[in-house]
Amino acid sequence: MLATLVFTFLPLLARAQEASSVSVAPAAATVTPSDSDAGVALFSEETVQLTDDVIANLENNTEVAEIAHLLAFEDSNITESAQRRVRRTWSRCKTSPGDILWPSKLVWTLFDLLLGGALEPIIPIASPCYRRSEYNNYNAAKCADITNNWSDGATHYEDPGSIMFPLYYGMTCPQGTNASALGTCTQGGYSAYSVHVKNVAQIQLAVNFARSLNLRLVVKNTGHDYNGRSTGKNALSIWTHNMKGIQYVKNYRSASYSGPAFKVGAGVQGFELYEAADKYGVSAIAGICPTVGVYGGYSTGGGHSPLMQLFGMGSDQVVALEVVTASGRFVTATPTVNSDLYWAMLGGGGGTFGIVTSAVVKVHPKVSVTTSSFNFTSAGIATETFWEAVEFFWSEMPKYNAAKTYSYFSIMNLGGMYMFSMFPFFATQKTVAEYEALIKPFFDKLTELNIHYDVETKHYDTFYPAYQATFATIDYYIGGAGSTPGNRLIPKENWNNAEIRSQTFAAVRNAVDNALVVMIYHQAPVTPDKIINSVNPAFRNEASMLVAVNNIVDTSPEGLEAGNAVMTNTILGPLRDVTPNGGSYGNEADISEPDWQNAFWGANYPRLAAIKKKWDPTDLFYVHHGVGSEGWVVEDGERGVQTQDGKLCRV
Ligand SMILES: Cc1cc2nc3c(=O)[nH]c(=O)nc-3n(C[C@H](O)[C@H](O)[C@H](O)COP(=O)(O)OP(=O)(O)OC[C@H]3O[C@@H](n4cnc5c(N)ncnc54)[C@H](O)[C@@H]3O)c2cc1C
Ligand SMILES: *[C@@H]1O[C@H](CO)[C@@H](O)[C@H](O)[C@H]1NC(C)=O
Ligand SMILES: *[C@@H]1O[C@H](CO)[C@@H](O)[C@H](O)[C@H]1NC(C)=O
Ligand SMILES: *[C@@H]1O[C@H](CO)[C@@H](O)[C@H](O)[C@H]1NC(C)=O
Ligand SMILES: *[C@@H]1O[C@H](CO)[C@@H](O)[C@H](O)[C@H]1NC(C)=O
Ligand SMILES: *[C@@H]1O[C@H](CO)[C@@H](O)[C@H](O)[C@H]1NC(C)=O
């Protein structure tokens, strides 16, 4: 029967292809009313939904009846017995090609028709560099473009399958313009198919299809994730990057917040949000990197920001979420509606509890900023003198935090010569004179130590030009295989007395001596009146965050294992020991962080795990070191670090 379907579907196929180019509703969807418990109307793409009626119609359509149950909701009673039959054939591992449940070409085609033509196979981004590969798409000019732009984030976030840290797909198709120097190009840990999302129905169809067939499901927004959590071998990947709506709501009102707000789509990136905030004369919260997706991994994972000292964490901004859950249902989550889901999704991590389609977020008054960049090296001075200066800056941090400022600086050991680069000190709501008074003891110290330093200080009336001149210009190193991060949130109590402060500083110095580069923030988020989300409690008490970046030159499994051990033990070990009440930020974490449940969520973990069980009982959503991921492992062989190039299986 199925074999003949492709022919009867040809007219529909033609229509679907037309549809995808003019972006009308997909085949299996209906348009619903736009009102929402979020207090702001749904975006038009959110009113295009899958409903029980649509499924009932599919059931009655002889051409698709056979696969209708694969697209039904988890709690649907229409196709319950058919769903149960399929579920009995689920195996220990998520479905792979060759397994009975792996969709045939025809079923993929039907699925694509019902999606309205949104499905595409993921092709490794560097495959045009290969004269011979299963993709048969050699193209020297395209290869040169990809290779030349490899370290540019856009190369990866504009591609449905690519991720920014290739280690995690297994490096099975590296880029390079010398075709004869390249080995082979295979799929590795890249996901298999992408659903290029333009509306909510497509997400619901994909969630139901993946759950029914026990397929691995992945959510990809920009591909920034440092632990490879936006890719997975053989996965169906939901690509939210193009959900770009931004709407200003001047007078938002709800039980938890009244004031100006934005309603923002899941694909909005930092630079787009900051630009919109400037346009509407408000301040909005995103990270330092312009291209991070604000409502994918950032706000669900916590989100630190150059304005956090004034307005709180990224997660604290969100007053309502629109979400597709593991059951396929589209729900609203606020502090009063589905409040457990709301609590868990803001801090509990991306790709774990549901798929955000949009968020309503607080925006704030404009702020002025004084930015200051300065740097000095150990050239011509004793090494201990350099460190005395840095330690002085370290000891001043509580003052800088109390003054509600923020800074981002790096320390590097360049073969025995040390370099300190502040880029920038971000003194919000400070005049130049106020900033200079705050920093004066430090500059006096440099002078006293005979350290030459360069400094450039500027004042801006608003955030946007200050951001554009500083954070937006940083080269955020991406695309490399051997530079893996690890971090520690260092609590205020570590400045309580000189002894603990100097022990802490010794661990910082040790990190610099063992890493490629160490990036340090002085940062302390303002505490909300009431904490109503699951952000790592370690953020609430931090005075500083330290991110160390490893430089692993030998990317063989042995080299990766040894290099990663340097991060986990040599660099982070002493920092962990000296900060028993600290924690680690899951979004910039060591891939091998030990006791990660406690490090990323502290006392919130048991409640997060219970909410995960309730909203995702079949573990449809899996991410490395995500809440509830203990029962699963990616069987990737011995790679030295955990990649996504292997089957996802129950332990
Ligand atoms: C160069 C660089 C700079 C950074 N700077 C900062 C910073 O200043 N502050 C900060 O806090 N963090 C920063 N980060 C970390 C950043 O917050 C995380 O990498 C974040 O997870 C990226 O989210 P994304 O959606 O852009 O990326 P993706 O890799 O696409 O997704 C990240 C995770 O979120 C999930 N996800 C994506 N979309 C959705 C969705 N719609 N619903 C549910 N889950 C989803 C994915 O499955 C994945 O698990 C930085 C990272 C990089 C690489
Ligand atoms: C499906 O078919 C049955 C039997 O013909 C009919 O009773 C029912 O109304 C139909 N449902 C839909 C949604 O068309
Ligand atoms: C099926 O579920 C709907 C609500 O989801 C309910 O109204 C209906 O009565 C149920 N039908 C049967 C046969 O259980
Ligand atoms: C990518 O690199 C090519 C050179 O090969 C250059 O011409 C092009 O402008 C670059 N594209 C982007 C998006 O940076
Ligand atoms: C390309 O790679 C081959 C094989 O490693 C090498 O012999 C050759 O010199 C390289 N060509 C260039 C232009 O680098
Ligand atoms: C040091 O700071 C000065 C002034 O801000 C700047 O011009 C210079 O590029 C910086 N040098 C380094 C190596 O960061």
PDB file of N, CA and C in Angstrom, residues 12-27 115-117 198:
ATOM      1  N   LEU A  12       0.118  16.664  -4.243  1.00  0.00           N
ATOM      2  CA  LEU A  12       0.338  17.272  -2.936  1.00  0.00           C
ATOM      3  C   LEU A  12       1.798  17.689  -2.791  1.00  0.00           C
ATOM      4  N   LEU A  13       2.699  16.844  -3.314  1.00  0.00           N
ATOM      5  CA  LEU A  13       4.125  17.154  -3.264  1.00  0.00           C
ATOM      6  C   LEU A  13       4.384  18.476  -3.982  1.00  0.00           C
ATOM      7  N   ALA A  14       3.796  18.605  -5.164  1.00  0.00           N
ATOM      8  CA  ALA A  14       3.982  19.835  -5.927  1.00  0.00           C
ATOM      9  C   ALA A  14       3.482  21.024  -5.119  1.00  0.00           C
ATOM     10  N   ARG A  15       2.330  20.858  -4.507  1.00  0.00           N
ATOM     11  CA  ARG A  15       1.759  21.946  -3.729  1.00  0.00           C
ATOM     12  C   ARG A  15       2.649  22.289  -2.520  1.00  0.00           C
ATOM     13  N   ALA A  16       3.130  21.214  -1.889  1.00  0.00           N
ATOM     14  CA  ALA A  16       3.963  21.420  -0.698  1.00  0.00           C
ATOM     15  C   ALA A  16       5.229  22.180  -1.056  1.00  0.00           C
ATOM     16  N   GLN A  17       5.808  21.837  -2.196  1.00  0.00           N
ATOM     17  CA  GLN A  17       7.046  22.529  -2.583  1.00  0.00           C
ATOM     18  C   GLN A  17       6.768  23.986  -2.897  1.00  0.00           C
ATOM     19  N   GLU A  18       5.658  24.219  -3.554  1.00  0.00           N
ATOM     20  CA  GLU A  18       5.249  25.590  -3.795  1.00  0.00           C
ATOM     21  C   GLU A  18       5.073  26.304  -2.457  1.00  0.00           C
ATOM     22  N   ALA A  19       4.406  25.585  -1.548  1.00  0.00           N
ATOM     23  CA  ALA A  19       4.091  26.164  -0.246  1.00  0.00           C
ATOM     24  C   ALA A  19       5.343  26.593   0.491  1.00  0.00           C
ATOM     25  N   SER A  20       6.383  25.748   0.449  1.00  0.00           N
ATOM     26  CA  SER A  20       7.565  26.100   1.239  1.00  0.00           C
ATOM     27  C   SER A  20       8.212  27.374   0.712  1.00  0.00           C
ATOM     28  N   SER A  21       8.063  27.618  -0.593  1.00  0.00           N
ATOM     29  CA  SER A  21       8.705  28.820  -1.112  1.00  0.00           C
ATOM     30  C   SER A  21       7.867  30.074  -0.856  1.00  0.00           C
ATOM     31  N   VAL A  22       6.562  29.916  -0.668  1.00  0.00           N
ATOM     32  CA  VAL A  22       5.772  31.100  -0.330  1.00  0.00           C
ATOM     33  C   VAL A  22       5.354  31.076   1.146  1.00  0.00           C
ATOM     34  N   SER A  23       5.841  30.081   1.856  1.00  0.00           N
ATOM     35  CA  SER A  23       5.626  29.916   3.292  1.00  0.00           C
ATOM     36  C   SER A  23       4.165  30.036   3.733  1.00  0.00           C
ATOM     37  N   VAL A  24       3.297  29.234   3.148  1.00  0.00           N
ATOM     38  CA  VAL A  24       1.934  29.103   3.683  1.00  0.00           C
ATOM     39  C   VAL A  24       1.884  27.882   4.590  1.00  0.00           C
ATOM     40  N   ALA A  25       0.737  27.639   5.187  1.00  0.00           N
ATOM     41  CA  ALA A  25       0.623  26.567   6.170  1.00  0.00           C
ATOM     42  C   ALA A  25       1.011  25.223   5.579  1.00  0.00           C
ATOM     43  N   PRO A  26       1.641  24.361   6.400  1.00  0.00           N
ATOM     44  CA  PRO A  26       1.972  23.033   5.898  1.00  0.00           C
ATOM     45  C   PRO A  26       0.714  22.196   5.757  1.00  0.00           C
ATOM     46  N   ALA A  27       0.926  21.021   5.184  1.00  0.00           N
ATOM     47  CA  ALA A  27      -0.217  20.173   4.908  1.00  0.00           C
ATOM     48  C   ALA A  27      -0.971  19.780   6.168  1.00  0.00           C
ATOM     49  N   LEU A 115       4.882  18.168   6.589  1.00  0.00           N
ATOM     50  CA  LEU A 115       5.572  19.350   7.145  1.00  0.00           C
ATOM     51  C   LEU A 115       5.454  20.560   6.217  1.00  0.00           C
ATOM     52  N   GLY A 116       4.959  20.307   5.000  1.00  0.00           N
ATOM     53  CA  GLY A 116       4.903  21.406   4.038  1.00  0.00           C
ATOM     54  C   GLY A 116       6.261  21.665   3.407  1.00  0.00           C
ATOM     55  N   GLY A 117       7.068  20.628   3.328  1.00  0.00           N
ATOM     56  CA  GLY A 117       8.363  20.775   2.645  1.00  0.00           C
ATOM     57  C   GLY A 117       9.430  21.417   3.504  1.00  0.00           C
ATOM     58  N   LYS A 198       9.310  26.858  10.386  1.00  0.00           N
ATOM     59  CA  LYS A 198       8.675  28.149  10.113  1.00  0.00           C
ATOM     60  C   LYS A 198       7.397  28.312  10.921  1.00  0.00           C
TER      61      LYS A 198
END
